[in-house]
Amino acid sequence: MTNVVLKHLSRRFGDHLAVRDLNLEIASGEMVAFLGPSGCGKTTTLRMITGLIQPTSGDVLFDGESVVGIPTERRGAVMVFQKHLLFPTMNVADNVGFGLKMAGVEKPEIARRVDEILELVELPGLGDRKAHELSGGQQQRVALARALVVHPQVLLLDEPLANLDANLRITMRHLIRTIQRELGITAIFVTHDQEEAVMLADRVALMFDGVVQQVGEPNSFYKRPATARVAQFFRNSNFLPGQRTGNVVTTSVGDVEVDPDLVPEGSGHVVLTVRPEEVQPVLDGSTEGNVVPATIESVIYMGSYTQLEARIGDETWNVQTSAAFMPKDGETVMLRLPREHLWIVRDDSSEEGAVAS
Ligand SMILES: Nc1ncnc2c1ncn2[C@@H]1O[C@H](COP(=O)(O)OP(=O)(O)OP(=O)(O)O)[C@@H](O)[C@H]1O
Ligand SMILES: [Mg+2]
């Protein structure tokens, strides 16, 4: 079991600061996902942890000891690359068993462990096939098998499921999670797919532009996004600005009450946010409990629910309601913003490098 600490980790390429002052502690046996849009610095971070590149400044510690300067092969960390790098003319079994051979494991033991792991990644009997004779998804699974078979202390996965079809992706997610838990491997997983991060990880670190924006358990990103950009990344584009006094926020569509036990203290300009599925249409004429008027801009019937675009003040909101609620385009309806689902985000929408929704 190994714990990994990243301390003030930064990496510059020429003028470009690809990773900025990253601080994170990953517990022994924990699985953390680095999530973020293309180019935000995920792979660069993994490469610094494995030792494939050196940090410009900062430190990487395994169990309290700095590993900067220690060669990759002596760190006990194994990386599965975004572009899987198999030895193309070697057969699958030799590819998978390569690390064990280097470690001096006896041949029959290598054969046994290779067979076992190929079974696990659902490639039984493919041991004799040359790597270049496999499909992209098969190669990806061989790369995964090759990393897992050595029982690494720290496993670094750079979008290892990117080339797989939807069903295989799900199977492989479960497989990675099961093996990682069983062996108590500390794992860091890179993805730009929020669903994958949420399903696999104990904790998620969301990065934009080389900077970690928020670290937390998966559901904290849905329920407690730190900023408007974080909320947008998790497909919550419903925002309503206002002036806060105590627990009341005065907005262009009326006063809205927040729960002081949930939201941080503060006053002045704030931005409220609520997830699309938490907004409730009010059908009984009630005006109690944060009811605001909205003009329907589009209605899409999705089978099990209705997807609405609704204008609230100057904002266009996405709202998901029961399929029984089918207002007309242009109609004014009343919507309740339940106090227990209202959250306040920091307004970073105009900051440098803001992501489009
Ligand atoms: N060797 C390099 N030389 C110069 N710039 C680099 C190098 N490697 C990465 N970069 C730049 O650093 C930034 C971060 O790259 P990185 O590969 O870490 O992104 P990523 O988050 O893994 O993206 P993706 O999801 O597309 O794989 C990018 O702007 C990239 O162009
Ligand atoms: Mg990458």
XYZ file of C-alpha atoms and ligand atoms in Angstrom:
389
model
C 0.000 0.000 0.000
C 1.396 3.354 -1.037
C 0.127 6.841 -0.463
C 0.918 9.486 -3.046
C 1.332 13.181 -2.291
C 1.609 15.880 -4.947
C 3.085 19.073 -3.493
C 3.049 22.377 -5.343
C 3.534 20.386 -8.532
C 4.025 22.483 -11.681
C 5.195 21.788 -15.209
C 6.043 24.331 -17.857
C 6.495 23.639 -21.597
C 8.170 26.744 -23.038
C 5.853 29.639 -22.175
C 2.944 27.356 -21.360
C 2.256 26.382 -17.763
C 0.589 22.991 -18.350
C 0.157 22.156 -14.630
C 0.077 24.859 -11.939
C 0.741 24.404 -8.246
C -1.118 21.121 -7.894
C -1.578 19.893 -4.314
C -3.251 16.572 -3.659
C -2.930 13.644 -1.272
C -4.052 10.231 -2.512
C -4.514 7.684 0.255
C -3.238 4.109 0.093
C -5.661 1.998 -1.914
C -7.675 5.001 -3.009
C -8.814 5.579 -6.582
C -8.740 9.189 -7.717
C -9.894 10.403 -11.132
C -8.335 13.408 -12.819
C -11.150 14.833 -14.871
C -11.100 17.754 -17.258
C -11.322 18.929 -20.851
C -8.679 18.140 -23.473
C -5.377 19.903 -22.851
C -6.021 20.727 -19.169
C -2.887 18.902 -17.980
C -4.111 15.416 -16.999
C -1.527 13.374 -18.916
C 1.249 15.778 -17.919
C 0.374 15.171 -14.252
C 0.445 11.382 -14.663
C 3.766 11.573 -16.494
C 5.252 13.471 -13.559
C 3.940 10.872 -11.097
C 5.482 7.990 -13.077
C 8.720 9.866 -13.721
C 8.457 10.023 -17.507
C 8.912 13.785 -17.223
C 10.296 15.896 -14.394
C 8.311 18.634 -12.653
C 9.444 22.206 -13.275
C 8.856 22.734 -9.564
C 7.207 20.921 -6.678
C 7.449 17.362 -5.449
C 5.946 13.864 -5.793
C 6.081 11.718 -2.637
C 5.367 7.987 -2.316
C 4.854 7.035 1.338
C 6.417 10.298 2.452
C 9.586 9.946 0.344
C 10.292 12.107 -2.688
C 10.472 10.028 -5.886
C 11.587 12.909 -8.115
C 14.904 11.772 -9.567
C 14.105 8.071 -9.015
C 13.795 6.289 -12.373
C 10.341 5.153 -13.470
C 11.052 1.432 -13.167
C 12.109 1.810 -9.519
C 9.032 3.769 -8.402
C 6.650 0.784 -8.256
C 4.269 2.786 -10.445
C 2.878 1.421 -13.695
C 1.175 3.544 -16.312
C -1.345 2.463 -18.925
C -1.018 4.986 -21.721
C -3.641 6.916 -23.625
C -2.086 5.394 -26.752
C -1.316 1.844 -25.694
C 2.264 0.941 -26.411
C 2.550 -2.792 -26.980
C 5.542 -4.494 -28.561
C 3.897 -5.042 -31.975
C 5.772 -8.147 -33.102
C 5.676 -9.887 -29.712
C 2.720 -12.111 -29.026
C 0.093 -11.184 -26.452
C 1.405 -13.533 -23.741
C 4.951 -12.148 -24.040
C 3.636 -8.599 -23.989
C 1.609 -9.260 -20.856
C 4.363 -11.269 -19.142
C 7.131 -8.796 -19.985
C 7.214 -7.068 -16.599
C 7.207 -10.381 -14.725
C 10.086 -11.668 -16.890
C 12.067 -8.502 -16.126
C 11.390 -9.086 -12.429
C 12.868 -12.595 -12.719
C 9.634 -14.531 -12.107
C 9.851 -18.238 -13.083
C 8.411 -19.213 -16.490
C 5.566 -21.499 -15.293
C 4.451 -18.821 -12.808
C 4.503 -16.196 -15.593
C 2.377 -18.480 -17.795
C -0.124 -19.035 -14.998
C -0.492 -15.351 -14.141
C -0.705 -14.313 -17.800
C -3.493 -16.837 -18.448
C -5.325 -15.676 -15.348
C -5.166 -11.994 -16.245
C -6.131 -12.598 -19.916
C -9.186 -14.394 -18.644
C -9.994 -11.401 -16.438
C -9.770 -8.873 -19.288
C -11.928 -11.169 -21.414
C -9.217 -12.180 -23.883
C -8.821 -15.871 -23.061
C -6.859 -17.932 -25.565
C -5.409 -14.928 -27.395
C -1.940 -15.375 -25.887
C -0.327 -16.556 -29.141
C -1.686 -13.746 -31.299
C 0.760 -10.983 -32.304
C -0.107 -7.589 -30.796
C -0.403 -5.913 -34.221
C -3.040 -8.500 -35.190
C -5.447 -7.236 -32.516
C -8.177 -4.629 -32.732
C -7.695 -1.302 -30.928
C -9.953 -2.329 -28.067
C -8.194 -5.691 -27.692
C -4.822 -3.948 -27.621
C -6.123 -1.657 -24.928
C -7.153 -4.611 -22.800
C -3.752 -6.264 -23.318
C -2.116 -3.029 -22.137
C -4.335 -3.093 -19.065
C -3.506 -6.767 -18.416
C 0.211 -6.022 -18.754
C -0.049 -3.306 -16.093
C -2.189 -5.306 -13.671
C -0.247 -8.567 -13.894
C 2.746 -7.099 -12.013
C 0.507 -6.075 -9.073
C 1.794 -2.496 -9.025
C 1.816 -0.331 -5.888
C 0.571 2.644 -7.874
C -1.446 2.258 -11.055
C -1.797 5.202 -13.419
C -4.419 4.893 -16.108
C -4.577 7.448 -18.924
C -7.984 7.041 -20.566
C -7.499 3.280 -20.860
C -11.086 2.694 -21.949
C -11.253 5.305 -24.683
C -11.231 2.828 -27.603
C -13.790 0.412 -26.220
C -17.436 0.133 -27.171
C -20.056 1.085 -24.573
C -20.667 -2.444 -23.241
C -17.026 -3.381 -22.961
C -16.319 -0.066 -21.267
C -18.768 -0.897 -18.524
C -17.335 -4.401 -18.087
C -13.797 -3.038 -17.980
C -14.749 -0.316 -15.472
C -16.019 -2.995 -13.110
C -12.941 -5.092 -13.744
C -10.511 -2.273 -13.004
C -12.421 -1.337 -9.859
C -12.570 -4.932 -8.601
C -8.893 -5.684 -9.191
C -7.829 -2.329 -7.776
C -9.848 -2.918 -4.586
C -8.817 -6.544 -4.195
C -5.136 -5.800 -4.539
C -5.334 -2.521 -2.594
C -3.627 -0.660 -5.432
C -3.437 3.129 -5.211
C -4.837 4.214 -8.570
C -5.032 7.447 -10.487
C -7.291 7.471 -13.463
C -7.481 10.111 -16.184
C -10.629 10.761 -18.149
C -12.542 13.579 -19.773
C -15.775 11.637 -19.293
C -17.520 12.822 -16.140
C -19.710 9.735 -15.969
C -16.653 7.492 -15.964
C -14.963 9.564 -13.249
C -18.057 9.490 -11.080
C -18.604 5.747 -11.506
C -15.036 4.666 -10.843
C -13.432 7.047 -8.443
C -13.482 7.401 -4.670
C -12.643 11.053 -5.268
C -12.499 13.245 -8.340
C -10.056 16.099 -9.024
C -11.478 18.410 -11.678
C -8.876 20.372 -13.675
C -9.236 23.326 -16.025
C -6.241 25.013 -17.644
C -3.656 23.188 -15.528
C -5.373 24.134 -12.260
C -7.311 21.798 -9.972
C -10.661 23.512 -9.450
C -12.284 21.168 -6.970
C -11.475 17.857 -5.293
C -14.108 15.754 -3.634
C -16.369 12.744 -3.620
C -18.212 12.323 -6.911
C -21.587 13.605 -5.716
C -20.091 16.840 -4.370
C -19.679 18.009 -7.978
C -23.401 17.635 -8.592
C -24.626 18.951 -5.273
C -21.901 21.382 -4.242
C -20.032 22.718 -7.302
C -17.520 25.350 -6.193
C -17.863 27.625 -9.195
C -20.133 28.292 -12.151
C -17.633 26.634 -14.523
C -17.528 23.479 -12.387
C -21.335 23.409 -12.345
C -21.421 23.796 -16.136
C -18.966 20.947 -16.628
C -21.382 18.718 -14.704
C -24.176 19.815 -17.025
C -25.788 22.134 -14.588
C -26.286 25.301 -16.590
C -29.033 26.788 -14.438
C -27.887 30.028 -12.868
C -29.742 32.954 -11.325
C -27.850 36.009 -10.063
C -29.125 38.117 -7.170
C -28.348 40.178 -4.078
C -28.173 38.193 -0.865
C -29.246 39.539 2.500
C -29.279 36.892 5.207
C -31.074 33.845 3.781
C -32.947 35.757 1.092
C -31.624 36.363 -2.408
C -33.408 39.114 -4.327
C -33.467 38.183 -8.011
C -35.090 39.674 -11.124
C -37.956 37.170 -10.712
C -38.543 37.719 -7.012
C -37.122 36.762 -3.632
C -35.696 33.274 -3.232
C -34.814 31.725 0.100
C -31.678 29.629 0.674
C -31.069 27.114 3.472
C -28.436 28.554 5.830
C -27.493 25.022 6.936
C -26.544 24.135 3.366
C -25.033 27.166 1.673
C -21.967 29.063 2.872
C -22.482 32.319 4.779
C -22.173 35.567 2.899
C -23.969 38.561 1.505
C -23.975 40.778 -1.572
C -23.902 39.579 -5.192
C -24.353 35.786 -5.477
C -25.150 33.271 -8.209
C -27.733 30.617 -7.385
C -27.708 27.254 -9.117
C -30.058 24.266 -9.162
C -29.870 21.034 -11.134
C -32.332 20.519 -14.041
C -33.993 17.518 -12.375
C -34.628 19.350 -9.074
C -36.766 22.174 -10.506
C -40.481 21.437 -9.962
C -43.439 22.717 -11.957
C -46.164 24.159 -9.686
C -49.578 23.011 -10.850
C -51.805 23.895 -7.869
C -51.387 27.702 -7.906
C -49.284 27.673 -4.726
C -46.803 30.519 -4.356
C -45.089 29.210 -1.225
C -41.473 28.096 -1.268
C -39.427 29.801 -3.974
C -41.962 29.831 -6.799
C -40.860 31.902 -9.799
C -42.395 32.579 -13.227
C -40.754 31.084 -16.308
C -41.466 31.365 -20.015
C -41.229 28.088 -21.889
C -38.908 28.309 -24.898
C -38.888 24.670 -25.969
C -40.444 21.377 -24.967
C -38.946 18.036 -25.907
C -40.679 14.806 -24.986
C -37.943 12.332 -23.993
C -40.108 9.284 -23.266
C -39.575 8.953 -19.533
C -39.343 12.714 -18.863
C -39.914 16.115 -20.465
C -36.963 18.333 -21.279
C -37.786 22.047 -21.123
C -35.920 25.194 -21.939
C -37.353 27.926 -19.775
C -36.533 31.606 -19.560
C -36.152 32.784 -15.966
C -35.252 36.474 -15.789
C -32.316 36.905 -18.164
C -31.296 33.242 -17.970
C -32.258 30.229 -20.034
C -32.641 27.167 -17.841
C -32.751 23.463 -18.582
C -35.494 21.737 -16.655
C -36.370 18.045 -16.540
C -39.847 17.239 -15.360
C -42.167 14.296 -15.346
C -43.376 13.279 -18.809
C -46.910 14.192 -17.687
C -45.987 17.910 -17.673
C -46.209 19.141 -21.271
C -46.505 22.959 -21.410
C -46.634 24.799 -24.756
C -43.915 26.933 -26.310
C -44.287 30.542 -25.164
C -46.485 29.625 -22.178
C -45.705 31.168 -18.769
C -45.521 28.564 -16.014
C -44.610 28.667 -12.331
C -41.556 26.723 -11.206
C -40.446 25.925 -7.666
C -36.739 26.086 -6.823
C -36.663 23.821 -3.758
C -34.654 25.374 -0.946
C -32.920 22.061 -0.187
C -31.555 21.908 -3.748
C -30.411 25.514 -4.080
C -26.710 26.116 -3.986
C -24.506 29.189 -4.370
C -21.503 29.109 -6.721
C -18.600 31.473 -7.152
C -19.115 33.406 -10.388
C -16.010 32.637 -12.466
C -17.785 32.710 -15.843
C -15.891 35.818 -16.988
C -12.484 34.645 -15.769
C -9.661 33.793 -18.159
C -10.152 30.564 -20.095
C -13.818 30.100 -19.133
C -15.347 26.986 -20.722
C -18.355 27.298 -22.962
C -21.458 25.561 -21.675
N 5.918 17.664 -24.640
C 5.176 18.777 -24.707
N 5.658 19.904 -25.272
C 4.916 21.039 -25.311
N 3.674 21.149 -24.843
C 3.123 20.055 -24.275
C 3.836 18.812 -24.193
N 3.033 17.910 -23.578
C 1.870 18.546 -23.324
N 1.919 19.835 -23.732
C 0.855 20.844 -23.584
O 0.452 20.887 -22.234
C -0.958 20.998 -22.119
C -1.489 19.839 -21.311
O -1.314 18.636 -22.059
P -1.806 17.222 -21.521
O -1.302 16.205 -22.469
O -1.405 17.087 -20.097
O -3.378 17.399 -21.630
P -4.553 16.351 -21.266
O -5.343 16.964 -20.162
O -3.989 15.020 -21.046
O -5.453 16.410 -22.596
P -6.191 15.226 -23.431
O -7.519 14.979 -22.726
O -6.387 15.834 -24.775
O -5.291 14.032 -23.440
C -1.497 21.072 -23.539
O -1.682 22.424 -23.872
C -0.389 20.443 -24.368
O -0.365 20.987 -25.666
Mg -4.082 13.252 -22.151
